[in-house]
CSV table of C-alpha atoms in Angstrom, one decimal:
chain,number,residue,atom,x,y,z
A,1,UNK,CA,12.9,-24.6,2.7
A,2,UNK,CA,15.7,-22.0,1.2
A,3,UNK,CA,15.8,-19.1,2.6
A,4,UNK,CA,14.5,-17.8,-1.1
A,5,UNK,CA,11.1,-19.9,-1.0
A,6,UNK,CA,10.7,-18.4,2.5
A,7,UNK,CA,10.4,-15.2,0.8
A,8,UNK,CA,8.0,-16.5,-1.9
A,9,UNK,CA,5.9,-18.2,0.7
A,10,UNK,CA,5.6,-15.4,2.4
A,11,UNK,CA,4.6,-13.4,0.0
A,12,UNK,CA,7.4,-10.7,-0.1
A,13,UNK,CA,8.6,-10.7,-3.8
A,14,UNK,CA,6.7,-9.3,-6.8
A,15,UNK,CA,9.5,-9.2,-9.7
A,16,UNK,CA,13.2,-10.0,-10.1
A,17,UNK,CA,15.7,-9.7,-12.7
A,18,UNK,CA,18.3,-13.1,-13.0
A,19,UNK,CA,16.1,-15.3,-11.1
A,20,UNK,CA,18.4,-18.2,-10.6
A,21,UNK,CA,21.8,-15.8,-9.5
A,22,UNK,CA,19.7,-14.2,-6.6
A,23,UNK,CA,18.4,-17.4,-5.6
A,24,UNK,CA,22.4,-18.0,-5.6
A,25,UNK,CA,23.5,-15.4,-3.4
A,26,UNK,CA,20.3,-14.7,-1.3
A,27,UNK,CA,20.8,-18.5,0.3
A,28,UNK,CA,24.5,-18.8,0.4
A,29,UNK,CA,24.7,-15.5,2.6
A,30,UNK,CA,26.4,-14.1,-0.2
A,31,UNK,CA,24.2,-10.8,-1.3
A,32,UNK,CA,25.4,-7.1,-0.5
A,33,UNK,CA,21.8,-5.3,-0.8
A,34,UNK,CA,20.5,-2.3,-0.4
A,35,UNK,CA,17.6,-0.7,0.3
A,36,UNK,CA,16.8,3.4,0.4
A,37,UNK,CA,14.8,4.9,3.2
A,38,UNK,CA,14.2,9.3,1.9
A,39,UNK,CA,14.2,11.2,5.5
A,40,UNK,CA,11.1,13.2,4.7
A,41,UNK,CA,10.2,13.1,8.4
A,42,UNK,CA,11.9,12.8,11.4
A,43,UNK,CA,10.9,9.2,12.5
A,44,UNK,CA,10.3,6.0,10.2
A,45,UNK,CA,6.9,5.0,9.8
A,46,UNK,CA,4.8,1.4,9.3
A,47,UNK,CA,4.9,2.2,6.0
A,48,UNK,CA,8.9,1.4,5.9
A,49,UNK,CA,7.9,-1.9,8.4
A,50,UNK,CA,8.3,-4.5,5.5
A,51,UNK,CA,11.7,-3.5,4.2
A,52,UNK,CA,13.0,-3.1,7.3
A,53,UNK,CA,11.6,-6.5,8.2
A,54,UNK,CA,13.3,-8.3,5.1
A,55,UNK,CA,16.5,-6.7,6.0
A,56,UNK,CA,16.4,-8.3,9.0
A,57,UNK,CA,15.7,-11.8,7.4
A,58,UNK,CA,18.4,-11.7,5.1
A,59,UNK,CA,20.5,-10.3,7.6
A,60,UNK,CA,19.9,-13.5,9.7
A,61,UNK,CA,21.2,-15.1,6.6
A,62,UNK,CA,24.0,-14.1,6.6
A,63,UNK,CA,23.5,-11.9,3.8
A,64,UNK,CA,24.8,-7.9,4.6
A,65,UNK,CA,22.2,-5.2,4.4
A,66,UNK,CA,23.2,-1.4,3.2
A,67,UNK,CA,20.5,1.0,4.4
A,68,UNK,CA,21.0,3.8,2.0
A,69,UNK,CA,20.0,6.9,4.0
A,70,UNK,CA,18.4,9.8,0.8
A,71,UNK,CA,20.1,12.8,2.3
A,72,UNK,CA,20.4,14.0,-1.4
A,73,UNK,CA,17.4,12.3,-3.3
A,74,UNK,CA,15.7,13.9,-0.4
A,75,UNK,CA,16.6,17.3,-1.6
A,76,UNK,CA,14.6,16.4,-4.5
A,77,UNK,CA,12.1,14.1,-3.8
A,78,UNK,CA,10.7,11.0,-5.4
A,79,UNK,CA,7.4,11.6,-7.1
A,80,UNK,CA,6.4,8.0,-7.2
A,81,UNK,CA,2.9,7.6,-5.8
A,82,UNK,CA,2.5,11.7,-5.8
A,83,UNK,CA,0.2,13.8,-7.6
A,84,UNK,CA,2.2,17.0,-6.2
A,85,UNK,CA,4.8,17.8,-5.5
A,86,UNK,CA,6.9,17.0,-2.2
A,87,UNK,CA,7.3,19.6,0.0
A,88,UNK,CA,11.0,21.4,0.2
A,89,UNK,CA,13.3,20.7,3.3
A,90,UNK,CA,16.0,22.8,4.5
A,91,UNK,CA,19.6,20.7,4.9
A,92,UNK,CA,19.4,21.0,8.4
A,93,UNK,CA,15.7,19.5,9.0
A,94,UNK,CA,16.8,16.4,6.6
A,95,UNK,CA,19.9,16.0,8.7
A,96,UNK,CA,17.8,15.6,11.7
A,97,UNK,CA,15.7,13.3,9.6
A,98,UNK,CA,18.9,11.1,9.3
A,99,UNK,CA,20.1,11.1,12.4
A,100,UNK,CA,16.6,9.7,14.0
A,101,UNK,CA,16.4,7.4,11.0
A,102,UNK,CA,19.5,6.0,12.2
A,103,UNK,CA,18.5,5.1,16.0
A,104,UNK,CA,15.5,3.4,14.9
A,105,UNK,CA,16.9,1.2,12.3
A,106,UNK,CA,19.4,-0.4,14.9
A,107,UNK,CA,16.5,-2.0,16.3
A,108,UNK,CA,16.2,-4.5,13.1
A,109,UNK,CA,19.3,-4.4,11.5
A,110,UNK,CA,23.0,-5.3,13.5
A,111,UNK,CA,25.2,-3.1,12.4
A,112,UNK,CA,28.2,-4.1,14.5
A,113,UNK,CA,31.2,-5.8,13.5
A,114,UNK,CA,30.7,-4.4,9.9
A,115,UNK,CA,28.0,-7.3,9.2
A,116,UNK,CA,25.8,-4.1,7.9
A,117,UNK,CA,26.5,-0.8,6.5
A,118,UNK,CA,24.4,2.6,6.7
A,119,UNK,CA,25.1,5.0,4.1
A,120,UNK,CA,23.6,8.7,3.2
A,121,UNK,CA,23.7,9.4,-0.7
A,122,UNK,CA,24.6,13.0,0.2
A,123,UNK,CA,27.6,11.8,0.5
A,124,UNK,CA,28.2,11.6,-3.0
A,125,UNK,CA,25.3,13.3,-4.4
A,126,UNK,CA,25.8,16.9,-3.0
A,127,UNK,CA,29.3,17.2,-4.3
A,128,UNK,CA,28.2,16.6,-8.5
A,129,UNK,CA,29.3,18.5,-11.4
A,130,UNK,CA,26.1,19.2,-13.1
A,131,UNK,CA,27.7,19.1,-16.3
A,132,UNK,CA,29.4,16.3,-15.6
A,133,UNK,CA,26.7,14.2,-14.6
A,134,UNK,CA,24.8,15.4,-17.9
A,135,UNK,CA,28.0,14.0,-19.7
A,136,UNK,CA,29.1,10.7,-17.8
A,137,UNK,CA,25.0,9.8,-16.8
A,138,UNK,CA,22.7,11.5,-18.6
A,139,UNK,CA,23.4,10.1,-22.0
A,140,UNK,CA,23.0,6.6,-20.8
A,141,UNK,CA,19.2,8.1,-20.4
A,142,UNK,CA,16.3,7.8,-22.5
A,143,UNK,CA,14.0,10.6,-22.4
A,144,UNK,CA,11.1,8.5,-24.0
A,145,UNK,CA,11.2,5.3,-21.9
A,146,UNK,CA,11.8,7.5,-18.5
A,147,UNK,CA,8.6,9.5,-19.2
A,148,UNK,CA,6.7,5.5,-19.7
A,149,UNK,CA,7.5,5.0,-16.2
A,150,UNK,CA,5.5,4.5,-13.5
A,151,UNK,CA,6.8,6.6,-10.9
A,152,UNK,CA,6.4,9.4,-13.1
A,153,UNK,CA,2.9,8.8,-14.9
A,154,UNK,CA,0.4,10.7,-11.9
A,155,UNK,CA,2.9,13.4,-11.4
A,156,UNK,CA,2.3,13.9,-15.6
A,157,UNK,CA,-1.0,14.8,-15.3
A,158,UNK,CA,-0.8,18.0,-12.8
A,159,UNK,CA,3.2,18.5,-14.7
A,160,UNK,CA,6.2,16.8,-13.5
A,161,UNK,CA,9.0,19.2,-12.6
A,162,UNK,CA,12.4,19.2,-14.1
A,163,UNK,CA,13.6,18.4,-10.8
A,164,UNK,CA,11.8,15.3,-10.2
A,165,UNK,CA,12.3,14.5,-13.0
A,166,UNK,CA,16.3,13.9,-12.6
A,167,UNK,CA,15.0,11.4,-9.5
A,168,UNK,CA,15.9,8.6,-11.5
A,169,UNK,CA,19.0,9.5,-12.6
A,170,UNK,CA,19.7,10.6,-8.7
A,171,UNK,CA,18.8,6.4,-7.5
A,172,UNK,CA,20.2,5.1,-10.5
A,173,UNK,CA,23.7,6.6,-9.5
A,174,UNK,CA,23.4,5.5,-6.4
A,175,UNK,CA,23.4,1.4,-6.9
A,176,UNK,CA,26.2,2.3,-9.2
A,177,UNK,CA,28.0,3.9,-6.4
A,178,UNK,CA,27.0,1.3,-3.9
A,179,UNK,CA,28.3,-1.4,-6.5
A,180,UNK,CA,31.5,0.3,-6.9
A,181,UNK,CA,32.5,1.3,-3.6
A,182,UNK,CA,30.7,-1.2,-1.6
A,183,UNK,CA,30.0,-4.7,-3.7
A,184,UNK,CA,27.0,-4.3,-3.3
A,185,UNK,CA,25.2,-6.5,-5.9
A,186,UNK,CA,21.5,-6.2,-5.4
A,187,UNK,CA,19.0,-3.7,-4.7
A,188,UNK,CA,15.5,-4.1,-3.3
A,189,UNK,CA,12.6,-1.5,-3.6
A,190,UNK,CA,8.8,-1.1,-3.8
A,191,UNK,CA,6.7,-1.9,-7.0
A,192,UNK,CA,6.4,1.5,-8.0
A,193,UNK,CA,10.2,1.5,-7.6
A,194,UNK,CA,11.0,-0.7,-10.7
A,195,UNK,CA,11.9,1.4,-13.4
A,196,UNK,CA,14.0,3.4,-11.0
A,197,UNK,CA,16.0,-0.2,-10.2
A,198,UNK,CA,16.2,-1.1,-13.6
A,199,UNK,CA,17.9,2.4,-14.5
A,200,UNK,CA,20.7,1.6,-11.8
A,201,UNK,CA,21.2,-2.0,-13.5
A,202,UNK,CA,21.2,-0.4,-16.9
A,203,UNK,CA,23.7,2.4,-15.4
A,204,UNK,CA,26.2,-0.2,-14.3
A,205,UNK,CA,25.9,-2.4,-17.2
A,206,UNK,CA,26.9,1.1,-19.4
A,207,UNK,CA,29.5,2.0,-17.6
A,208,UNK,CA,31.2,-0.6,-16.6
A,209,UNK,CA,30.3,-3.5,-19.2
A,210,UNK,CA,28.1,-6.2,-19.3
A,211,UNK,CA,30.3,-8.4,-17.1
A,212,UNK,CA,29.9,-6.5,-14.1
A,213,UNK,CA,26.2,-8.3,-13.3
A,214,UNK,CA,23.8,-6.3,-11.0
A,215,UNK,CA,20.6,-8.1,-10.0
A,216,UNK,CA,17.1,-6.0,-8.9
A,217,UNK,CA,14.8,-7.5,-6.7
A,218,UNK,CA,11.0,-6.0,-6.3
A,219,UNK,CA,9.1,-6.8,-2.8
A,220,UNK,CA,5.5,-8.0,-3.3
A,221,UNK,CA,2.9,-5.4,-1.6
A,222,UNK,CA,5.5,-2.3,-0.4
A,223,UNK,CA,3.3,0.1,-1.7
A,224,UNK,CA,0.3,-1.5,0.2
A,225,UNK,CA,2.6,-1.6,3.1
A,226,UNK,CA,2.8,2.2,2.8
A,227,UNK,CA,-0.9,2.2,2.9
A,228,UNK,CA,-0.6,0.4,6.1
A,229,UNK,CA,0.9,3.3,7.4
A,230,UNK,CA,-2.1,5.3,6.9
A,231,UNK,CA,-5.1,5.8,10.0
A,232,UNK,CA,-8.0,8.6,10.0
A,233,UNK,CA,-5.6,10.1,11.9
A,234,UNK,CA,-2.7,10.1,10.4
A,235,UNK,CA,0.9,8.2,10.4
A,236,UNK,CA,1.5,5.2,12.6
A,237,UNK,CA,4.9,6.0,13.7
A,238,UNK,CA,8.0,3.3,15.1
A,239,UNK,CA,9.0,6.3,17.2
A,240,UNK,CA,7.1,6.1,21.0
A,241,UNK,CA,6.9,10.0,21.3
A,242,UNK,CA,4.6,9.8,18.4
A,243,UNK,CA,2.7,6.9,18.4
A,244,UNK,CA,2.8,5.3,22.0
A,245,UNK,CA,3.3,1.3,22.0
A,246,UNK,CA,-0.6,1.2,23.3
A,247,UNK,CA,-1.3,2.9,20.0
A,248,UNK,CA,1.0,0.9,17.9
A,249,UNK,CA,-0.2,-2.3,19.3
A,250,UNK,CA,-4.1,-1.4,19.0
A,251,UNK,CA,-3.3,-0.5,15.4
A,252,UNK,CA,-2.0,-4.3,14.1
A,253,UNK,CA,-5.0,-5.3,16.9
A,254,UNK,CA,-7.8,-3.4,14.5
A,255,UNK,CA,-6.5,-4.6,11.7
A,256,UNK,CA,-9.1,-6.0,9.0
A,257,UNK,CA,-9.9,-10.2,9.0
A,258,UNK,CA,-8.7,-10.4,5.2
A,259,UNK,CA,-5.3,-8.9,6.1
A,260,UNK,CA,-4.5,-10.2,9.3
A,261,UNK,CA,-2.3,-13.8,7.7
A,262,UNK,CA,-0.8,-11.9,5.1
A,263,UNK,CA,0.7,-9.1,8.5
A,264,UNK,CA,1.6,-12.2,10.0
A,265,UNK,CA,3.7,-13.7,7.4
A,266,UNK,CA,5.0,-11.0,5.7
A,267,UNK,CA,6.1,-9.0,9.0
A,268,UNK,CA,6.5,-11.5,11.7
A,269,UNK,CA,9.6,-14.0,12.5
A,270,UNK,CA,6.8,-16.4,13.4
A,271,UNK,CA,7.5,-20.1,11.4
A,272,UNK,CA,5.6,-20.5,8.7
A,273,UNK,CA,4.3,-23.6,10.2
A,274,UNK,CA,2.5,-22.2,12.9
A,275,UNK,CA,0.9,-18.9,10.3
A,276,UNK,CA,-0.2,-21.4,8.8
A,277,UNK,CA,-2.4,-23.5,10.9
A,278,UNK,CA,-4.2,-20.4,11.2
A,279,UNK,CA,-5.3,-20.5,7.5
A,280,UNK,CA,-8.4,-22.4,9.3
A,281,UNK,CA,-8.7,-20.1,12.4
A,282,UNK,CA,-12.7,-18.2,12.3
A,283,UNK,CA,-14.6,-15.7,14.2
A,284,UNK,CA,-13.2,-15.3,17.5
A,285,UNK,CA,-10.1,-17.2,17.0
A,286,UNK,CA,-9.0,-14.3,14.3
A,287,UNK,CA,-8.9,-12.0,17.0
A,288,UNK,CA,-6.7,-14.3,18.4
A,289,UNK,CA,-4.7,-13.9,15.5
A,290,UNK,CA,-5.0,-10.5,15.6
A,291,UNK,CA,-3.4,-10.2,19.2
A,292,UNK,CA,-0.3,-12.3,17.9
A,293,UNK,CA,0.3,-10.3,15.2
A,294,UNK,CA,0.1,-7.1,17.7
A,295,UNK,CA,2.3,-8.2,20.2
A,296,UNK,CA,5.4,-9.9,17.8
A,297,UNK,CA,5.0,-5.9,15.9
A,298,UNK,CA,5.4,-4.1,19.4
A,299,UNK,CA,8.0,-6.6,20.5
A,300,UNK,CA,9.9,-5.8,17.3
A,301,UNK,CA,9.4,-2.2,17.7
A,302,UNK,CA,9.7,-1.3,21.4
A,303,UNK,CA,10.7,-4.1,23.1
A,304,UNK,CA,8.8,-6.8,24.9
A,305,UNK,CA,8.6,-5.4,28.0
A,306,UNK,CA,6.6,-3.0,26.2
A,307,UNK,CA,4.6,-5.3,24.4
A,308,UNK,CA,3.5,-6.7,27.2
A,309,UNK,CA,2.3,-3.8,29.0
A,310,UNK,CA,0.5,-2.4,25.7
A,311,UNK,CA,-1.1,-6.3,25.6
A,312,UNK,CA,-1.9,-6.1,29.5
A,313,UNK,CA,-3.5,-2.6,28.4
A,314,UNK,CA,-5.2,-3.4,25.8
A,315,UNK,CA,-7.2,-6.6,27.5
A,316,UNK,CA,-7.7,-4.8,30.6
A,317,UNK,CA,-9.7,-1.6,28.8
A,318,UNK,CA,-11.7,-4.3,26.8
A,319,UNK,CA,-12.7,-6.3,29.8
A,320,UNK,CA,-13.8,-3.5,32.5
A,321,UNK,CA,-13.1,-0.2,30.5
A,322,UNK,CA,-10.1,0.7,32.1
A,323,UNK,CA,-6.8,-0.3,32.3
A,324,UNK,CA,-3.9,0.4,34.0
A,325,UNK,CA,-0.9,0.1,31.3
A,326,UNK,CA,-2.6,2.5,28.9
A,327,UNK,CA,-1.2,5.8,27.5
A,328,UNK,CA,-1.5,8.5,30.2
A,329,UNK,CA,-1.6,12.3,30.6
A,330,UNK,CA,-0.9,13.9,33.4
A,331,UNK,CA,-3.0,17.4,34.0
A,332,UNK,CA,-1.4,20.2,36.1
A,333,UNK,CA,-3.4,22.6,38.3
A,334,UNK,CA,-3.2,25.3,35.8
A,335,UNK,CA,-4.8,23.2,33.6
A,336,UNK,CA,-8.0,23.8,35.9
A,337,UNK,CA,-10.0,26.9,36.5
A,338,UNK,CA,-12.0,27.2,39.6
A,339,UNK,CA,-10.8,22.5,39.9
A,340,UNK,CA,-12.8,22.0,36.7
A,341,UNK,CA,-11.7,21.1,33.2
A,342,UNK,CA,-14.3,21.6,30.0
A,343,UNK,CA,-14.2,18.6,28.0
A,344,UNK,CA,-13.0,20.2,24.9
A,345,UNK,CA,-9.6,21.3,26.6
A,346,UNK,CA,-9.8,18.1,28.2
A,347,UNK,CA,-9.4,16.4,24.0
A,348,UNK,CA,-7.2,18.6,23.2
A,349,UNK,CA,-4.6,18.1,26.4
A,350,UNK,CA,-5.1,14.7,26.2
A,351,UNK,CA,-3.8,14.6,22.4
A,352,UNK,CA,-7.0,13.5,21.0
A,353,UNK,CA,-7.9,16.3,19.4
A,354,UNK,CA,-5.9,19.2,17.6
A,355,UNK,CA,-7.8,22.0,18.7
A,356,UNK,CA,-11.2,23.1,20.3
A,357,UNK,CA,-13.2,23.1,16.9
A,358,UNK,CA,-11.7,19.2,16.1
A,359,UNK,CA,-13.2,18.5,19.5
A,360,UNK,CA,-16.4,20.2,19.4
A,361,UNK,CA,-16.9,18.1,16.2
A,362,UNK,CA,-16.1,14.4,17.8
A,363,UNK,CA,-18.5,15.1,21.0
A,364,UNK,CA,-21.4,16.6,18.5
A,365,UNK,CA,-20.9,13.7,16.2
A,366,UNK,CA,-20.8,10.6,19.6
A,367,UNK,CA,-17.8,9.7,19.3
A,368,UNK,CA,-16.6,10.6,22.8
A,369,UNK,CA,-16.8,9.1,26.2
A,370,UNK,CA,-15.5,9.1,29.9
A,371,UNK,CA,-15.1,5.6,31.5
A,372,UNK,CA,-17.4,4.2,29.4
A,373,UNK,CA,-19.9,6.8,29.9
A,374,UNK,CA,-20.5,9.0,26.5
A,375,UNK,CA,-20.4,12.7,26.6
A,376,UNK,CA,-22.9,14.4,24.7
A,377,UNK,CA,-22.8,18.2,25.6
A,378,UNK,CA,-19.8,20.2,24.5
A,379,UNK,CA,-20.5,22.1,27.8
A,380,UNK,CA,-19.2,19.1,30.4
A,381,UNK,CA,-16.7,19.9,32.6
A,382,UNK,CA,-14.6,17.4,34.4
A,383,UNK,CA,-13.4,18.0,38.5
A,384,UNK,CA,-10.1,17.4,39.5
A,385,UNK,CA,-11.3,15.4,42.0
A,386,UNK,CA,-13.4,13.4,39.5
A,387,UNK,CA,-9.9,12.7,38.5
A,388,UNK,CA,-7.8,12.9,41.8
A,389,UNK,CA,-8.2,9.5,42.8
A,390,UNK,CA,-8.1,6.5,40.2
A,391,UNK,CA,-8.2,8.9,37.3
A,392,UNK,CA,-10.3,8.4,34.1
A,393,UNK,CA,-10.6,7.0,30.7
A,394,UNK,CA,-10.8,9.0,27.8
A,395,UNK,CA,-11.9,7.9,24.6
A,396,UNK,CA,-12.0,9.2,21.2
A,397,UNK,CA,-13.7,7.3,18.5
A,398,UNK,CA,-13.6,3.1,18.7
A,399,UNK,CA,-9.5,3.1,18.7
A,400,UNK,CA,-8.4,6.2,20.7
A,401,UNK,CA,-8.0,5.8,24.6
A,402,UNK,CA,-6.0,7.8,26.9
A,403,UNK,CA,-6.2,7.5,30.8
A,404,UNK,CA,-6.2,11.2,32.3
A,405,UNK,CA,-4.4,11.3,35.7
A,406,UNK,CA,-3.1,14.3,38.1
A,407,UNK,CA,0.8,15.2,38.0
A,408,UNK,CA,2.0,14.1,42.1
């Protein structure tokens, strides 16, 4: 199998432009791609788990990856998928945003020996002529097909700005950039980014005649996999300090029974072979599944060492209601008064709750419990010596545990 029909098999591509030339270049080791990643937060989320994924594939390849870092688009900020508008960031906060971007994608993509490249489109972005741009970009434009697109038809029914509305101009500059300065022949992006990619192909075409090929490639599900990035309580982060590897882990473990092949071939290194003897797998047996695709995930993310533990957790708390390798808080004494702890600042410490009136709510509605034991009254108090000497489980809701120790 070519390393192309991998990526059909596995059900990662949607739409492409020149078929039979990416095939070309994709399993020869011979395509420059890119990829954009906007630093609207400080740490990538599962969500950006299936691009970064690919990237690794093709890197394996031998094909080179250019993660293209929005430090200027993210001044803006894409509208696709939005019906408001994105929130404004300061330079400094999206130069944080970079910088953290950048650890965590070292953990996919090799960027020694210049077999990848990372790249922030501030670079070039911040430093436009505005008139200038309007006379060497703009005209290339049409108004009339830009406002057919997708990315821009929700933002249209609340008013798209002016601002986001130059967005496409913004990404289309930036494959021409990346194809000028870096060779890079081929960009991939997320079915809602399509008329955004065939703006930069059109771009180059323009400017630098039809001989200069560009090929776009569109990945099968990215906007689902942004959904995937999605919980009742928000983002499921790759950084640790935001989502522990217990949590990440249970999150691809409590994944649904229809989705759990598609996670596995879509985001794991696992052989095709192997996903698919599972196609037959029932019952308890997709739980089974469900524990593979959890542990390749963490392994991916933080390590296996990690994985293992968050495994080791997650089977231990399932089998006796505790476990040893699970997230744990550690309580000072001033977090007692007179060695007892209410339950309500107990949620809230823990990081299971936001504040008192989000944990009044989840012990009035059941969904809290102590070792196994639920807790019904919004009055109970905990000891510290209750606490002292194995400490306890804490659990919010079916996928929330925490084990609640004393600091030595």
């Amino acid at each position: 199998m070519t390393v192309y029909d991998e990526l059909i098999a596995r059900g990662l591509i949607a739409q492409v432009t020149d078929e039979e030339e990416i095939k070309k270049l994709v399993n020869e080791g011979k395509a420059v791609f890119y990829i954009g990643f906007d630093p609207t937060a400080d740490s990538l989320h599962v969500g950006h788990f299936m691009a970064l994924c690919l990237m690794k594939r093709l890197q394996m390849a031998g094909n080179k990856p250019i993660a293209l870092i929005g430090g200027g688009t993210a001044m803006v900020g894409d509208p696709s998928g939005r019906t408001d508008m994105r929130q404004m960031m300061t330079k400094e906060t999206i130069e944080h945003n970079v910088e953290c971007f950048q650890k965590q994608m070292s953990r996919f993509i090799d960027f020694s020996e210049g077999k990848a490249m990372l790249v922030n489109n501030a670079d070039w972005l911040l430093d436009l002529n505005y008139v200038e741009v309007m006379r060497e970009i703009g005209h290339h434009f049409s108004v009339n097909r830009m406002l057919n697109a997708e990315c821009y038809k929700q933002r249209m029914e609340k008013g798209l700005s002016f601002l986001e509305f130059n967005y496409m101009i913004m990404q289309s500059y930036d494959f021409y950039k990346l194809f000028q300065d870096y060779g890079c022949n081929m960009q991939f992006g997320g079915d809602d980014q399509w008329s955004n990619m065939l703006g930069g192909t059109r771009l180059i075409h323009y400017k630098l005649g039809k001989d200069a090929y560009a090929m776009t490639i569109n990945l099968l599900l990215n906007s689902e996999g942004n959904k995937m990035g999605k919980t009742q309580s928000g983002a499921v982060w790759l950084d640790p300090d935001k989502t522990s590897p217990f949590d990440f882990y249970q999150y691809w473990r409590n994944v649904s029974d229809a989705d759990v092949l598609k996670c596995l071939r879509m985001l794991t290194f696992l052989p095709l072979e192997q996903i698919d003897e599972m196609d037959q797998w029932e019952g308890s047996q997709l739980n089974q599944a469900k524990e593979i695709l959890a542990f390749e995930l963490t392994k991916l993310v933080h390590g296996e060492e990690e994985a293992e533990k968050a495994q080791e957790g997650a089977r231990a708390l399932f089998s006796s209601g505790n476990a040893e390798q699970m997230p744990e808080v550690a309580l000072l004494d001033e977090d007692f008064e007179d060695g007892c702890i209410g339950i309500l600042r107990l949620l809230v410490k823990a990081g299971l709750a936001a504040s008192n009136g989000e944990a009044r709510r989840n012990v009035e509605q059941g969904g809290v419990s102590l070792d196994g034991q639920k807790v019904s009254d919004v009055k109970a108090v905990v000891t510290k010596d209750e606490i002292a000497s194995e400490g306890i489980v804490l659990k919010r809701g079916k996928k929330k545990f925490i084990k609640v120790v004393i600091s030595q």
